[in-house]
Amino acid sequence: MTTSDNRSRSLGWLALLTGTVAATTFGVVAILVNIFERKQEARTPFVRVVEVDEVSTDPKPWGLNFPQQYEDYLKTVDDEYTDYGGNHALPPSKLEEYPWLKRLFAGYAFSIEYREARGHAHMLADQEVTRRVTEVQQAGACLHCHASIIPTYRRIGMEELGQEVTAAKLAESFNQEAVMAGFKAVSQRTYEEVHAELEKTPDGVVEAAAGDPHLGNAHPVSCIDCHDPKTMALRVTRPGFLIGIDKLAKSDDPVPHLPSIAKWRKAGSKGTYDPNTDATRQELRSFVCGQCHVEYYCANKMTLTFPWSHGLKVEDLEAEWDSTTFPSEEADETGEPFYDYVHKETGTKVYKAQHPEFELWSQGIHARAGVSCADCHMPYEKVGATKVSSHWVRSPMANINKACQTCHKVSEQEIKDRVDLIQHRTSDLIDRAAAAVTEMFDAIIAAREAGASDEQLKPIRDLQRKAMWRLDFIASENSKGFHASQESARILAESIDYSRQAIAGCYQLESEPAAEPAESDAS
């Protein structure tokens, strides 16, 4: 081999080595750039392309800043069916599926129409068309949770307080003083009156004339109801919850699942417990749901109320209703005792449970373990390099992998079997409690027809109220016992016991002479 050949061969190797090094360097740099870009993407979870403020009740502009969350929110109109709740084009009628509900709610609007719940994006439209609203006069307080109503509370509150009201002023800040004033001002107005006010308030999209705050639209609960438009931080906006959680903090109820309340009590319980400054972020991931998924009174005899002054157990809520009286028109008189409706078949004044998910979750193992509502119903997802909380709020059973298996390292089928067992057992207990309650109705009706007096029936009516309250508490709660299985079984067992005690009381009356003819239907 000549010197020339060696030189050519060396140059070839050098060229090959140079090319290899260049390619390797390019590849490494490309990977590093990609990692850097992903890290930057993770550090900047959104780009604010449009400003939102305190009147932005329409979720669309928020969706420009948070496209992933907005797409998830829109999916709440198309949830899958689950055995115990879900979304449907035409939700199944609970009255047809469970005929005993018609007797339970006799004399109350829920006996007219009562369907499975659908997702957040449906909640206002569904309320507007239900026969409970179109055929029965309802209070505007119902919109506290079904609409994005805080700017309307603020506008009316500012008017009540004599503050200047313009579109700019409305959008300026949360103005909690005005929100609370507006909430109290409209709480006893009719549904139609408050809905009309809702449509007058700017929604952040429809532009009002200069200085005129009376132009807008109505939207269901949306982004602004749980997030600060400036910082995007979680926050509680609903006056009912703000008042209720303060009552709970000032009670003696042990709440080990809410450590910020224990801390606030230890510090002296001074002033007002404010979840937006006192609660942890993890607590807020349940509090924002607890703004509406709770027991409450929202008819027009008094301001909307969360009954948490004694605690969160079923008997704690019952104790507050037992001690509550409606406001009297005469200043020197005490109002009549609280009740939700007069049971049409028996004439007894009874309580109506709403949907106490927050209260029942508070008695369960997930709450004690520090698991929030959002952990299961809005689990975190990886989208690109960004970790987001899913805003497709739905049953964890439709998303077992992300909702359950993050903590429970067992198969999906095993998790589903465990949940099915709890819910089927609870459903069976509900059926038995319902049978006992309806037999109790028959016994009371027979006792009245036999001539039992109101005085004789009073202790029986008290048992009826307790039995119905407990059955309704679990039957209307949207987890079929899963949020606290042992507590659900206890409550249903008590319902059955109270019904059977009432039936036994009626049998005893039949063996006694009637004290006087029955003249009044109600106690």
Coordinates of C-alpha atoms in Angstrom, one line a residue:
M1 CA 0.0 0.0 0.0
T2 CA 1.4 3.4 -1.0
T3 CA 1.7 6.5 1.2
S4 CA -1.0 8.1 -0.9
D5 CA -3.4 5.2 -0.2
N6 CA -2.7 5.4 3.5
R7 CA -3.4 9.1 3.5
S8 CA -6.8 8.6 1.6
R9 CA -7.8 5.9 4.1
S10 CA -7.0 8.1 7.1
L11 CA -9.0 11.0 5.6
G12 CA -11.9 8.6 5.1
W13 CA -11.8 7.5 8.7
L14 CA -11.5 11.0 9.9
A15 CA -14.5 12.0 7.8
L16 CA -16.5 9.1 9.2
L17 CA -15.5 10.0 12.8
T18 CA -16.4 13.6 12.2
G19 CA -19.8 12.7 10.8
T20 CA -20.5 10.3 13.7
V21 CA -19.5 12.9 16.3
A22 CA -21.6 15.6 14.5
A23 CA -24.7 13.3 14.3
T24 CA -24.3 12.2 18.0
T25 CA -23.9 15.8 19.0
F26 CA -26.9 16.9 17.0
G27 CA -29.0 14.1 18.6
V28 CA -27.9 14.9 22.1
V29 CA -28.6 18.6 21.6
A30 CA -32.1 17.8 20.1
I31 CA -32.9 15.6 23.1
L32 CA -31.8 18.3 25.5
V33 CA -33.8 21.0 23.7
N34 CA -36.8 18.7 23.8
I35 CA -36.4 18.1 27.5
F36 CA -35.9 21.9 28.1
E37 CA -39.0 22.7 26.0
R38 CA -41.1 20.1 28.0
K39 CA -39.8 21.5 31.3
Q40 CA -40.7 25.0 30.2
E41 CA -44.1 23.8 29.0
A42 CA -44.7 22.2 32.4
R43 CA -43.7 25.4 34.2
T44 CA -46.0 27.4 32.1
P45 CA -49.3 25.4 32.1
F46 CA -51.3 28.0 30.2
V47 CA -50.9 31.0 28.1
R48 CA -53.3 33.8 28.9
V49 CA -54.6 34.7 25.4
V50 CA -57.7 36.5 26.7
E51 CA -58.5 38.3 30.0
V52 CA -61.2 37.0 32.2
D53 CA -62.6 38.8 35.2
E54 CA -65.2 38.7 38.0
V55 CA -68.2 38.7 35.5
S56 CA -66.8 36.0 33.2
T57 CA -69.5 33.5 33.9
D58 CA -69.4 32.2 30.3
P59 CA -66.8 29.4 30.2
K60 CA -65.9 30.0 26.5
P61 CA -63.3 32.7 27.1
W62 CA -61.8 30.7 29.9
G63 CA -61.5 27.9 27.4
L64 CA -59.1 30.0 25.3
N65 CA -56.7 30.1 28.2
F66 CA -57.4 26.5 29.4
P67 CA -58.4 24.5 26.3
Q68 CA -57.8 21.1 27.9
Q69 CA -60.0 21.9 30.9
Y70 CA -62.7 23.4 28.7
E71 CA -62.8 20.4 26.5
D72 CA -63.2 18.2 29.6
Y73 CA -66.0 20.5 30.9
L74 CA -67.9 20.1 27.6
K75 CA -67.7 16.3 28.0
T76 CA -70.0 16.5 31.0
V77 CA -72.9 16.6 28.5
D78 CA -71.9 13.1 27.3
D79 CA -71.1 10.9 30.3
E80 CA -71.4 7.2 30.3
Y81 CA -74.2 5.5 32.1
T82 CA -73.4 3.8 35.4
D83 CA -75.7 1.6 37.5
Y84 CA -76.2 4.3 40.1
G85 CA -76.2 7.6 38.4
G86 CA -74.7 9.1 35.2
N87 CA -75.6 11.2 32.2
H88 CA -78.3 10.5 29.6
A89 CA -80.0 12.3 26.7
L90 CA -83.2 11.8 28.7
P91 CA -82.4 10.8 32.2
P92 CA -84.4 7.9 33.6
S93 CA -87.3 8.7 35.9
K94 CA -86.6 7.7 39.5
L95 CA -90.3 7.8 40.2
E96 CA -90.9 5.1 37.6
E97 CA -87.9 3.0 38.8
Y98 CA -88.7 3.3 42.5
P99 CA -92.5 3.9 42.9
W100 CA -92.2 4.2 46.7
L101 CA -90.6 7.6 46.1
K102 CA -94.0 9.0 45.0
R103 CA -95.4 8.1 48.4
L104 CA -92.3 9.3 50.2
F105 CA -92.6 12.8 48.5
A106 CA -96.4 13.0 48.5
G107 CA -97.3 16.7 48.8
Y108 CA -93.8 17.8 47.6
A109 CA -92.6 18.8 44.1
F110 CA -90.3 15.8 43.9
S111 CA -93.4 13.6 43.6
I112 CA -94.2 15.2 40.2
E113 CA -90.8 14.7 38.5
Y114 CA -87.6 13.3 39.7
R115 CA -84.9 12.1 37.3
E116 CA -81.3 10.9 37.4
A117 CA -78.8 13.8 37.6
R118 CA -76.8 14.8 34.6
G119 CA -73.4 16.7 34.3
H120 CA -72.6 20.3 35.2
A121 CA -73.1 21.6 31.7
H122 CA -76.7 20.5 31.9
M123 CA -77.6 21.6 35.3
L124 CA -79.3 25.0 34.6
A125 CA -81.1 23.9 31.5
D126 CA -82.5 20.8 33.2
Q127 CA -83.7 22.9 36.1
E128 CA -85.5 25.4 33.8
V129 CA -87.6 22.7 32.2
T130 CA -88.3 20.3 35.1
R131 CA -92.0 20.1 36.1
R132 CA -90.9 20.7 39.7
V133 CA -90.2 24.3 38.5
T134 CA -92.7 24.8 35.7
E135 CA -95.7 23.5 37.7
V136 CA -94.8 24.5 41.2
Q137 CA -93.7 27.9 42.4
Q138 CA -90.1 27.6 43.5
A139 CA -87.8 30.0 45.3
G140 CA -85.0 31.8 43.5
A141 CA -82.6 30.3 46.1
C142 CA -82.5 27.2 43.9
L143 CA -80.3 29.1 41.5
H144 CA -77.6 29.4 44.3
C145 CA -76.1 26.2 42.9
H146 CA -77.6 25.6 39.5
A147 CA -76.4 28.9 38.0
S148 CA -73.2 30.9 37.8
I149 CA -74.9 33.5 40.0
I150 CA -72.2 35.3 42.0
P151 CA -72.0 38.4 39.7
T152 CA -75.8 38.7 40.1
Y153 CA -75.5 38.6 43.9
R154 CA -72.7 41.2 43.7
R155 CA -74.8 43.5 41.5
I156 CA -77.9 43.4 43.6
G157 CA -75.8 43.6 46.8
M158 CA -74.0 46.7 45.5
E159 CA -77.3 48.3 44.8
E160 CA -78.5 47.3 48.4
L161 CA -75.4 48.9 49.9
G162 CA -75.7 52.0 47.8
Q163 CA -72.5 51.4 45.9
E164 CA -71.9 52.5 42.3
V165 CA -72.9 49.8 39.9
T166 CA -71.3 49.7 36.5
A167 CA -70.0 46.8 34.3
A168 CA -66.5 47.9 35.2
K169 CA -67.2 48.0 38.9
L170 CA -68.9 44.6 38.8
A171 CA -65.8 43.1 37.1
E172 CA -63.3 44.8 39.4
S173 CA -63.3 42.4 42.4
F174 CA -65.1 39.6 44.2
N175 CA -66.5 42.2 46.7
Q176 CA -67.6 39.6 49.3
E177 CA -69.6 42.1 51.3
A178 CA -71.8 42.9 48.3
V179 CA -72.1 39.2 47.4
M180 CA -73.4 38.3 50.8
A181 CA -75.8 41.3 50.7
G182 CA -77.2 40.2 47.3
F183 CA -77.5 36.6 48.4
K184 CA -79.7 37.6 51.4
A185 CA -81.7 40.1 49.3
V186 CA -82.8 37.5 46.7
S187 CA -82.9 34.4 48.8
Q188 CA -86.7 34.6 49.3
R189 CA -87.7 35.9 45.9
T190 CA -89.4 33.6 43.3
Y191 CA -87.4 31.5 40.9
E192 CA -88.7 33.6 37.9
E193 CA -87.6 36.9 39.5
V194 CA -84.1 35.7 40.3
H195 CA -83.7 34.0 36.9
A196 CA -84.6 37.3 35.3
E197 CA -82.0 39.1 37.4
L198 CA -79.5 36.5 36.3
E199 CA -80.0 37.2 32.6
K200 CA -79.5 40.9 33.2
T201 CA -76.0 40.6 34.6
P202 CA -73.0 40.9 32.2
D203 CA -71.4 37.5 31.4
G204 CA -68.1 38.7 30.1
V205 CA -69.0 38.0 26.5
V206 CA -72.1 40.1 25.7
E207 CA -71.0 43.7 26.0
A208 CA -73.2 46.1 27.9
A209 CA -73.7 49.7 26.8
A210 CA -71.3 52.1 28.4
G211 CA -71.9 52.0 32.2
D212 CA -74.9 49.7 32.0
P213 CA -74.5 46.6 34.1
H214 CA -77.9 45.2 32.9
L215 CA -77.0 43.0 30.0
G216 CA -75.8 39.4 30.0
N217 CA -76.9 35.8 29.9
A218 CA -77.4 32.9 32.2
H219 CA -74.9 30.0 32.5
P220 CA -74.7 26.9 34.6
V221 CA -71.9 26.6 37.2
S222 CA -68.7 27.2 35.4
C223 CA -65.0 28.2 35.8
I224 CA -65.5 31.4 37.8
D225 CA -67.4 29.5 40.5
C226 CA -64.3 27.6 41.7
H227 CA -61.4 29.7 40.4
D228 CA -60.1 33.2 41.0
P229 CA -59.9 34.8 37.5
K230 CA -56.7 36.7 38.3
T231 CA -54.7 33.9 40.0
M232 CA -56.6 30.8 38.8
A233 CA -56.4 29.6 42.5
L234 CA -59.2 27.5 43.8
R235 CA -61.7 29.4 45.9
V236 CA -65.1 29.0 47.5
T237 CA -67.7 31.5 46.2
R238 CA -71.1 30.3 47.5
P239 CA -72.5 32.3 50.4
G240 CA -74.3 29.2 51.7
F241 CA -71.1 27.3 52.2
L242 CA -69.2 30.3 53.6
I243 CA -71.8 30.7 56.3
G244 CA -72.2 26.9 56.9
I245 CA -68.5 26.1 57.2
D246 CA -68.1 28.9 59.7
K247 CA -70.9 27.4 61.8
L248 CA -69.2 24.0 61.6
A249 CA -65.8 25.5 62.6
K250 CA -67.5 27.1 65.7
S251 CA -69.2 23.8 66.7
D252 CA -67.7 21.1 68.9
D253 CA -67.9 18.5 66.1
P254 CA -64.6 16.7 65.7
V255 CA -63.6 17.0 62.0
P256 CA -60.2 15.1 61.8
H257 CA -60.5 15.2 58.0
L258 CA -60.5 19.0 58.0
P259 CA -57.2 19.9 59.7
S260 CA -57.4 23.6 59.0
I261 CA -60.5 23.8 61.2
A262 CA -58.7 22.0 64.1
K263 CA -55.8 24.5 63.6
W264 CA -58.2 27.5 63.6
R265 CA -59.9 26.2 66.8
K266 CA -56.5 25.7 68.5
A267 CA -55.6 29.3 67.6
G268 CA -58.7 30.5 69.6
S269 CA -61.5 30.4 67.0
K270 CA -61.3 34.2 66.6
G271 CA -63.5 36.0 64.1
T272 CA -64.8 34.0 61.1
Y273 CA -63.4 30.8 59.7
D274 CA -62.8 31.7 56.0
P275 CA -62.0 28.7 53.8
N276 CA -60.4 30.9 51.2
T277 CA -57.6 32.0 53.7
D278 CA -57.7 29.2 56.3
A279 CA -58.2 26.0 54.4
T280 CA -55.4 23.9 52.8
R281 CA -55.4 23.5 49.0
Q282 CA -56.3 19.8 49.5
E283 CA -59.3 20.8 51.6
L284 CA -60.4 23.3 48.9
R285 CA -60.4 20.4 46.4
S286 CA -63.4 19.1 48.4
F287 CA -64.8 22.5 49.6
V288 CA -65.5 23.7 46.1
C289 CA -67.7 20.6 45.6
G290 CA -69.2 21.0 49.0
Q291 CA -70.6 24.4 47.9
C292 CA -73.5 22.6 46.4
H293 CA -73.3 18.8 47.0
V294 CA -74.8 19.1 50.5
E295 CA -78.0 19.2 52.6
Y296 CA -79.7 22.7 52.6
Y297 CA -83.0 24.5 52.9
C298 CA -83.7 26.6 49.8
A299 CA -87.5 27.4 49.9
N300 CA -88.8 30.9 50.5
K301 CA -89.7 31.0 54.2
M302 CA -86.2 31.9 55.2
T303 CA -82.7 32.5 53.7
L304 CA -81.0 29.5 52.2
T305 CA -79.3 27.5 55.0
F306 CA -76.7 24.8 55.4
P307 CA -77.5 23.1 58.8
W308 CA -74.0 22.5 60.1
S309 CA -74.0 24.2 63.5
H310 CA -73.9 20.9 65.4
G311 CA -71.8 18.9 62.9
L312 CA -72.1 16.9 59.7
K313 CA -73.7 13.6 60.8
V314 CA -77.3 12.9 60.0
E315 CA -78.5 13.5 63.6
D316 CA -76.4 16.7 63.8
L317 CA -78.3 18.2 60.8
E318 CA -81.6 16.9 62.2
A319 CA -80.8 18.6 65.5
E320 CA -80.4 22.0 63.7
W321 CA -83.7 21.5 61.9
D322 CA -85.4 20.4 65.1
S323 CA -84.3 23.7 66.8
T324 CA -85.1 26.0 63.8
T325 CA -88.2 28.1 63.6
F326 CA -89.3 30.2 60.6
P327 CA -89.1 33.9 61.0
S328 CA -92.4 35.4 62.4
E329 CA -94.1 38.3 60.8
E330 CA -94.6 39.7 64.3
A331 CA -91.4 40.9 65.9
D332 CA -92.5 39.7 69.4
E333 CA -93.6 36.3 68.3
T334 CA -91.8 33.1 67.7
G335 CA -92.2 31.6 64.2
E336 CA -93.6 28.1 63.6
P337 CA -91.2 25.1 63.8
F338 CA -89.2 24.3 60.7
Y339 CA -90.4 21.7 58.2
D340 CA -89.9 21.1 54.4
Y341 CA -93.3 19.9 53.5
V342 CA -96.5 18.4 54.9
H343 CA -96.7 14.7 53.9
K344 CA -99.9 14.5 52.0
E345 CA -101.0 11.0 53.0
T346 CA -100.4 11.3 56.8
G347 CA -100.5 15.1 57.4
T348 CA -97.1 15.0 59.2
K349 CA -94.7 17.9 58.8
V350 CA -91.4 16.3 57.6
Y351 CA -87.9 17.2 56.4
K352 CA -86.6 16.7 52.8
A353 CA -82.9 15.7 52.4
Q354 CA -81.3 17.2 49.3
H355 CA -78.1 15.5 48.2
P356 CA -75.7 15.4 51.2
E357 CA -72.5 14.1 49.5
F358 CA -70.1 16.3 51.4
E359 CA -71.6 15.3 54.8
L360 CA -71.6 11.6 54.0
W361 CA -68.1 11.7 52.5
S362 CA -67.0 13.4 55.8
Q363 CA -67.9 10.1 57.6
G364 CA -66.0 7.9 55.3
I365 CA -62.5 6.3 55.1
H366 CA -61.5 8.3 52.0
A367 CA -62.0 11.6 53.9
R368 CA -60.0 10.3 56.9
A369 CA -57.2 9.3 54.5
G370 CA -57.1 12.9 53.2
V371 CA -58.6 12.0 49.8
S372 CA -60.6 14.9 48.3
C373 CA -63.6 14.8 46.0
A374 CA -61.4 16.0 43.1
D375 CA -59.0 13.1 43.6
C376 CA -61.7 10.6 42.6
H377 CA -64.1 12.6 40.4
M378 CA -61.5 14.9 38.7
P379 CA -58.3 12.8 38.9
Y380 CA -55.0 14.2 37.6
E381 CA -54.0 13.3 34.0
K382 CA -50.8 13.7 31.9
V383 CA -51.5 15.7 28.8
G384 CA -48.3 16.2 26.9
A385 CA -45.8 17.4 29.5
T386 CA -48.5 19.0 31.6
K387 CA -50.3 17.5 34.6
V388 CA -53.9 18.6 34.8
S389 CA -56.9 17.8 36.9
S390 CA -59.6 16.4 34.6
H391 CA -62.6 18.7 34.4
W392 CA -64.7 15.8 33.0
V393 CA -66.4 15.5 36.4
R394 CA -67.9 12.0 36.5
S395 CA -68.3 8.8 38.4
P396 CA -64.9 7.2 39.3
M397 CA -66.3 4.0 38.0
A398 CA -66.1 5.4 34.5
N399 CA -62.4 6.1 35.0
I400 CA -61.1 3.4 37.4
N401 CA -57.5 3.5 36.1
K402 CA -56.9 7.1 36.9
A403 CA -59.4 7.6 39.7
C404 CA -58.8 4.5 41.8
Q405 CA -55.6 2.6 40.7
T406 CA -53.4 5.6 41.6
C407 CA -53.8 4.4 45.2
H408 CA -55.3 0.9 45.0
K409 CA -52.8 -1.4 43.4
V410 CA -55.3 -4.1 42.4
S411 CA -57.1 -5.0 39.2
E412 CA -59.9 -2.9 37.7
Q413 CA -62.3 -5.8 38.1
E414 CA -61.4 -6.2 41.8
I415 CA -62.1 -2.5 42.4
K416 CA -65.4 -2.7 40.5
D417 CA -66.4 -5.8 42.4
R418 CA -65.7 -4.0 45.8
V419 CA -67.8 -0.9 44.8
D420 CA -70.6 -3.1 43.4
L421 CA -70.8 -5.0 46.6
I422 CA -71.1 -1.8 48.7
Q423 CA -73.7 -0.2 46.4
H424 CA -75.8 -3.4 46.0
R425 CA -75.9 -3.9 49.7
T426 CA -76.9 -0.3 50.3
S427 CA -79.5 -0.5 47.6
D428 CA -81.0 -3.6 49.2
L429 CA -81.1 -1.8 52.6
I430 CA -82.8 1.2 50.9
D431 CA -85.5 -1.1 49.5
R432 CA -86.1 -2.6 53.0
A433 CA -86.2 0.8 54.6
A434 CA -88.6 2.0 51.9
A435 CA -90.9 -1.0 52.5
A436 CA -90.9 -0.2 56.3
V437 CA -91.7 3.5 55.6
T438 CA -94.6 2.8 53.2
E439 CA -96.1 0.2 55.7
M440 CA -95.7 3.0 58.4
F441 CA -97.8 5.3 56.1
D442 CA -100.5 2.7 55.9
A443 CA -100.5 2.2 59.7
I444 CA -100.8 5.9 60.4
I445 CA -103.6 6.4 57.9
A446 CA -105.5 3.4 59.4
A447 CA -105.0 4.9 62.9
R448 CA -106.3 8.3 61.8
E449 CA -109.3 6.7 60.1
A450 CA -109.9 4.7 63.4
G451 CA -110.2 8.0 65.2
A452 CA -106.7 8.6 66.7
S453 CA -106.2 12.2 67.8
D454 CA -103.4 14.5 66.9
E455 CA -102.2 14.3 70.5
Q456 CA -102.1 10.5 70.3
L457 CA -100.4 10.6 67.0
K458 CA -97.7 13.2 67.9
P459 CA -95.0 10.7 69.1
I460 CA -95.8 8.5 66.1
R461 CA -95.4 11.5 63.8
D462 CA -92.0 12.3 65.4
L463 CA -90.9 8.7 64.6
Q464 CA -92.3 9.1 61.0
R465 CA -90.2 12.3 60.5
K466 CA -87.0 10.5 61.8
A467 CA -87.6 7.4 59.6
M468 CA -88.3 9.4 56.4
W469 CA -85.3 11.8 57.0
R470 CA -82.9 8.9 57.4
L471 CA -84.2 7.0 54.4
D472 CA -84.2 10.1 52.2
F473 CA -80.7 11.1 53.4
I474 CA -79.1 8.0 51.9
A475 CA -81.5 7.5 49.0
S476 CA -80.9 11.0 47.7
E477 CA -77.1 11.0 48.3
N478 CA -75.3 10.3 45.0
S479 CA -73.0 7.4 45.9
K480 CA -75.4 4.7 47.0
G481 CA -73.5 4.4 50.3
F482 CA -70.0 4.3 48.8
H483 CA -68.9 7.6 50.4
A484 CA -69.3 5.9 53.9
S485 CA -70.7 2.4 53.7
Q486 CA -70.9 1.7 57.5
E487 CA -72.5 5.1 58.2
S488 CA -75.0 4.5 55.4
A489 CA -76.0 1.1 56.8
R490 CA -76.3 2.6 60.3
I491 CA -78.6 5.3 59.1
L492 CA -80.8 3.0 57.1
A493 CA -81.0 0.6 60.1
E494 CA -82.2 3.5 62.2
S495 CA -84.8 4.4 59.5
I496 CA -86.2 0.8 59.6
D497 CA -86.3 0.8 63.4
Y498 CA -88.1 4.1 63.6
S499 CA -90.7 3.0 61.0
R500 CA -91.3 -0.3 62.9
Q501 CA -91.6 1.6 66.2
A502 CA -94.2 3.9 64.6
I503 CA -96.1 0.9 63.3
A504 CA -96.1 -0.7 66.7
G505 CA -97.4 2.6 68.2
C506 CA -100.3 2.6 65.7
Y507 CA -101.2 -1.0 66.7
Q508 CA -101.2 0.1 70.4
L509 CA -103.6 2.9 69.6
E510 CA -106.0 0.5 68.0
S511 CA -106.3 -1.3 71.3
E512 CA -107.0 2.0 73.1
P513 CA -110.2 4.0 73.0
A514 CA -110.0 7.2 70.9
A515 CA -109.5 10.3 73.1
E516 CA -111.3 12.6 70.7
P517 CA -112.3 12.7 67.0
A518 CA -109.4 13.6 64.7
E519 CA -110.0 17.3 63.5
S520 CA -106.6 18.4 62.2
D521 CA -104.4 16.7 59.6
A522 CA -101.1 18.2 60.6
S523 CA -98.9 18.1 63.7

